[in-house]
JSON list of C-alpha atoms in Angstrom, two decimals:
[
{"chain": "K", "resi": 1, "resn": "MET", "atom": "CA", "xyz": [0.00, 0.00, 0.00]},
{"chain": "K", "resi": 2, "resn": "ARG", "atom": "CA", "xyz": [1.27, 3.47, -0.83]},
{"chain": "K", "resi": 3, "resn": "ILE", "atom": "CA", "xyz": [0.38, 6.58, 1.15]},
{"chain": "K", "resi": 4, "resn": "SER", "atom": "CA", "xyz": [1.24, 9.90, -0.49]},
{"chain": "K", "resi": 5, "resn": "GLY", "atom": "CA", "xyz": [1.02, 13.38, 0.94]},
{"chain": "K", "resi": 6, "resn": "SER", "atom": "CA", "xyz": [2.42, 16.87, 0.80]},
{"chain": "K", "resi": 7, "resn": "CYS", "atom": "CA", "xyz": [2.45, 20.28, 2.33]},
{"chain": "K", "resi": 8, "resn": "HIS", "atom": "CA", "xyz": [-0.32, 22.59, 1.12]},
{"chain": "K", "resi": 9, "resn": "CYS", "atom": "CA", "xyz": [1.69, 24.15, -1.74]},
{"chain": "K", "resi": 10, "resn": "GLY", "atom": "CA", "xyz": [3.35, 20.88, -2.82]},
{"chain": "K", "resi": 11, "resn": "ASN", "atom": "CA", "xyz": [6.92, 21.93, -2.06]},
{"chain": "K", "resi": 12, "resn": "ILE", "atom": "CA", "xyz": [7.42, 18.94, 0.30]},
{"chain": "K", "resi": 13, "resn": "THR", "atom": "CA", "xyz": [5.95, 15.64, -0.86]},
{"chain": "K", "resi": 14, "resn": "PHE", "atom": "CA", "xyz": [6.26, 12.12, 0.49]},
{"chain": "K", "resi": 15, "resn": "SER", "atom": "CA", "xyz": [5.43, 8.60, -0.55]},
{"chain": "K", "resi": 16, "resn": "LEU", "atom": "CA", "xyz": [5.31, 5.87, 2.12]},
{"chain": "K", "resi": 17, "resn": "ASP", "atom": "CA", "xyz": [5.26, 2.27, 0.89]},
{"chain": "K", "resi": 18, "resn": "TRP", "atom": "CA", "xyz": [3.82, -0.06, 3.55]},
{"chain": "K", "resi": 19, "resn": "ARG", "atom": "CA", "xyz": [5.24, -3.58, 3.72]},
{"chain": "K", "resi": 20, "resn": "PRO", "atom": "CA", "xyz": [3.38, -5.75, 4.47]},
{"chain": "K", "resi": 21, "resn": "GLU", "atom": "CA", "xyz": [0.05, -4.13, 3.68]},
{"chain": "K", "resi": 22, "resn": "PRO", "atom": "CA", "xyz": [-1.84, -3.34, 6.90]},
{"chain": "K", "resi": 23, "resn": "ALA", "atom": "CA", "xyz": [-5.49, -4.07, 7.62]},
{"chain": "K", "resi": 24, "resn": "GLU", "atom": "CA", "xyz": [-5.75, -0.44, 8.74]},
{"chain": "K", "resi": 25, "resn": "ILE", "atom": "CA", "xyz": [-3.38, 2.52, 9.00]},
{"chain": "K", "resi": 26, "resn": "PRO", "atom": "CA", "xyz": [-2.44, 3.26, 12.62]},
{"chain": "K", "resi": 27, "resn": "ALA", "atom": "CA", "xyz": [-2.48, 6.98, 13.44]},
{"chain": "K", "resi": 28, "resn": "ARG", "atom": "CA", "xyz": [-1.05, 8.55, 16.58]},
{"chain": "K", "resi": 29, "resn": "ALA", "atom": "CA", "xyz": [-1.77, 11.96, 18.02]},
{"chain": "K", "resi": 30, "resn": "CYS", "atom": "CA", "xyz": [1.27, 13.52, 19.65]},
{"chain": "K", "resi": 31, "resn": "SER", "atom": "CA", "xyz": [0.71, 15.50, 22.83]},
{"chain": "K", "resi": 32, "resn": "CYS", "atom": "CA", "xyz": [3.79, 17.74, 22.61]},
{"chain": "K", "resi": 33, "resn": "SER", "atom": "CA", "xyz": [3.03, 21.46, 22.50]},
{"chain": "K", "resi": 34, "resn": "PHE", "atom": "CA", "xyz": [4.18, 21.82, 18.86]},
{"chain": "K", "resi": 35, "resn": "CYS", "atom": "CA", "xyz": [1.93, 19.00, 17.60]},
{"chain": "K", "resi": 36, "resn": "LEU", "atom": "CA", "xyz": [-1.00, 20.23, 19.68]},
{"chain": "K", "resi": 37, "resn": "LYS", "atom": "CA", "xyz": [-0.74, 23.66, 18.03]},
{"chain": "K", "resi": 38, "resn": "HIS", "atom": "CA", "xyz": [-0.40, 22.10, 14.55]},
{"chain": "K", "resi": 39, "resn": "GLY", "atom": "CA", "xyz": [-2.96, 19.32, 14.97]},
{"chain": "K", "resi": 40, "resn": "GLY", "atom": "CA", "xyz": [-0.27, 16.69, 14.52]},
{"chain": "K", "resi": 41, "resn": "LEU", "atom": "CA", "xyz": [-1.59, 13.22, 13.67]},
{"chain": "K", "resi": 42, "resn": "TRP", "atom": "CA", "xyz": [1.16, 10.86, 12.53]},
{"chain": "K", "resi": 43, "resn": "THR", "atom": "CA", "xyz": [1.82, 7.40, 11.15]},
{"chain": "K", "resi": 44, "resn": "SER", "atom": "CA", "xyz": [4.92, 5.36, 10.32]},
{"chain": "K", "resi": 45, "resn": "CYS", "atom": "CA", "xyz": [5.87, 1.94, 9.03]},
{"chain": "K", "resi": 46, "resn": "PRO", "atom": "CA", "xyz": [9.13, 0.48, 10.39]},
{"chain": "K", "resi": 47, "resn": "THR", "atom": "CA", "xyz": [9.24, -2.16, 7.64]},
{"chain": "K", "resi": 48, "resn": "GLY", "atom": "CA", "xyz": [8.29, 0.18, 4.80]},
{"chain": "K", "resi": 49, "resn": "SER", "atom": "CA", "xyz": [10.19, 2.71, 2.75]},
{"chain": "K", "resi": 50, "resn": "LEU", "atom": "CA", "xyz": [9.74, 6.46, 2.66]},
{"chain": "K", "resi": 51, "resn": "ARG", "atom": "CA", "xyz": [10.65, 8.85, -0.13]},
{"chain": "K", "resi": 52, "resn": "ILE", "atom": "CA", "xyz": [10.66, 12.59, 0.56]},
{"chain": "K", "resi": 53, "resn": "THR", "atom": "CA", "xyz": [10.93, 15.08, -2.30]},
{"chain": "K", "resi": 54, "resn": "ILE", "atom": "CA", "xyz": [11.61, 18.77, -1.82]},
{"chain": "K", "resi": 55, "resn": "ARG", "atom": "CA", "xyz": [11.17, 21.01, -4.87]},
{"chain": "K", "resi": 56, "resn": "GLN", "atom": "CA", "xyz": [12.70, 24.14, -3.33]},
{"chain": "K", "resi": 57, "resn": "PRO", "atom": "CA", "xyz": [15.02, 23.26, -0.41]},
{"chain": "K", "resi": 58, "resn": "GLY", "atom": "CA", "xyz": [15.47, 26.95, 0.41]},
{"chain": "K", "resi": 59, "resn": "LEU", "atom": "CA", "xyz": [11.79, 27.06, 1.39]},
{"chain": "K", "resi": 60, "resn": "VAL", "atom": "CA", "xyz": [12.05, 24.30, 4.00]},
{"chain": "K", "resi": 61, "resn": "SER", "atom": "CA", "xyz": [13.04, 24.96, 7.59]},
{"chain": "K", "resi": 62, "resn": "ARG", "atom": "CA", "xyz": [13.73, 22.36, 10.23]},
{"chain": "K", "resi": 63, "resn": "TYR", "atom": "CA", "xyz": [12.45, 23.02, 13.72]},
{"chain": "K", "resi": 64, "resn": "SER", "atom": "CA", "xyz": [13.57, 21.20, 16.88]},
{"chain": "K", "resi": 65, "resn": "PHE", "atom": "CA", "xyz": [12.79, 21.98, 20.48]},
{"chain": "K", "resi": 66, "resn": "GLY", "atom": "CA", "xyz": [13.21, 20.53, 23.97]},
{"chain": "K", "resi": 67, "resn": "THR", "atom": "CA", "xyz": [15.33, 17.39, 23.77]},
{"chain": "K", "resi": 68, "resn": "ARG", "atom": "CA", "xyz": [16.06, 18.02, 20.07]},
{"chain": "K", "resi": 69, "resn": "THR", "atom": "CA", "xyz": [15.28, 14.40, 19.23]},
{"chain": "K", "resi": 70, "resn": "ALA", "atom": "CA", "xyz": [12.99, 15.26, 16.33]},
{"chain": "K", "resi": 71, "resn": "GLU", "atom": "CA", "xyz": [13.17, 17.63, 13.36]},
{"chain": "K", "resi": 72, "resn": "PHE", "atom": "CA", "xyz": [9.89, 19.02, 12.08]},
{"chain": "K", "resi": 73, "resn": "HIS", "atom": "CA", "xyz": [10.21, 19.75, 8.34]},
{"chain": "K", "resi": 74, "resn": "VAL", "atom": "CA", "xyz": [8.22, 22.96, 7.91]},
{"chain": "K", "resi": 75, "resn": "CYS", "atom": "CA", "xyz": [7.41, 24.40, 4.50]},
{"chain": "K", "resi": 76, "resn": "SER", "atom": "CA", "xyz": [8.27, 28.10, 4.76]},
{"chain": "K", "resi": 77, "resn": "SER", "atom": "CA", "xyz": [5.90, 28.89, 1.90]},
{"chain": "K", "resi": 78, "resn": "CYS", "atom": "CA", "xyz": [2.64, 27.40, 3.27]},
{"chain": "K", "resi": 79, "resn": "GLY", "atom": "CA", "xyz": [3.53, 26.58, 6.91]},
{"chain": "K", "resi": 80, "resn": "VAL", "atom": "CA", "xyz": [2.55, 22.89, 6.80]},
{"chain": "K", "resi": 81, "resn": "VAL", "atom": "CA", "xyz": [4.60, 20.14, 8.50]},
{"chain": "K", "resi": 82, "resn": "PRO", "atom": "CA", "xyz": [4.13, 16.92, 6.48]},
{"chain": "K", "resi": 83, "resn": "VAL", "atom": "CA", "xyz": [7.17, 15.00, 7.82]},
{"chain": "K", "resi": 84, "resn": "VAL", "atom": "CA", "xyz": [9.12, 14.65, 11.08]},
{"chain": "K", "resi": 85, "resn": "THR", "atom": "CA", "xyz": [12.48, 12.87, 11.24]},
{"chain": "K", "resi": 86, "resn": "SER", "atom": "CA", "xyz": [14.59, 11.64, 14.12]},
{"chain": "K", "resi": 87, "resn": "ARG", "atom": "CA", "xyz": [18.04, 10.07, 14.26]},
{"chain": "K", "resi": 88, "resn": "ILE", "atom": "CA", "xyz": [18.45, 7.59, 17.12]},
{"chain": "K", "resi": 89, "resn": "ASP", "atom": "CA", "xyz": [21.69, 5.64, 17.57]},
{"chain": "K", "resi": 90, "resn": "GLY", "atom": "CA", "xyz": [22.69, 6.55, 14.02]},
{"chain": "K", "resi": 91, "resn": "ARG", "atom": "CA", "xyz": [19.47, 5.27, 12.45]},
{"chain": "K", "resi": 92, "resn": "LEU", "atom": "CA", "xyz": [17.01, 7.61, 10.72]},
{"chain": "K", "resi": 93, "resn": "TYR", "atom": "CA", "xyz": [13.31, 7.33, 11.62]},
{"chain": "K", "resi": 94, "resn": "ALA", "atom": "CA", "xyz": [10.35, 9.30, 10.29]},
{"chain": "K", "resi": 95, "resn": "VAL", "atom": "CA", "xyz": [6.65, 9.86, 10.78]},
{"chain": "K", "resi": 96, "resn": "VAL", "atom": "CA", "xyz": [4.33, 11.39, 8.20]},
{"chain": "K", "resi": 97, "resn": "SER", "atom": "CA", "xyz": [1.21, 13.44, 8.70]},
{"chain": "K", "resi": 98, "resn": "VAL", "atom": "CA", "xyz": [-1.98, 11.54, 8.00]},
{"chain": "K", "resi": 99, "resn": "ASN", "atom": "CA", "xyz": [-3.58, 14.91, 7.22]},
{"chain": "K", "resi": 100, "resn": "ALA", "atom": "CA", "xyz": [-1.02, 15.86, 4.54]}
]
């Protein structure tokens, strides 16, 4: 199963390939203050693959706060956060917005 999404203006797009295909897509609401203000609702697939495309890298900012364990990829043009990444013990993890 493939889930695709983007920021509002299409500058940041993603394609998440689920393997194996799930019966339903699990979504998680984050309770951090940033996600609460942005209505963050996220999903991820540890066995899948994620492709992120950025048309204009100069219009993407990365925001981290608190423990700095996650980077919110914010489109500077439209203000939407479609992807969050985190590097833990050298491995890159990501969640994508189910609303993107």
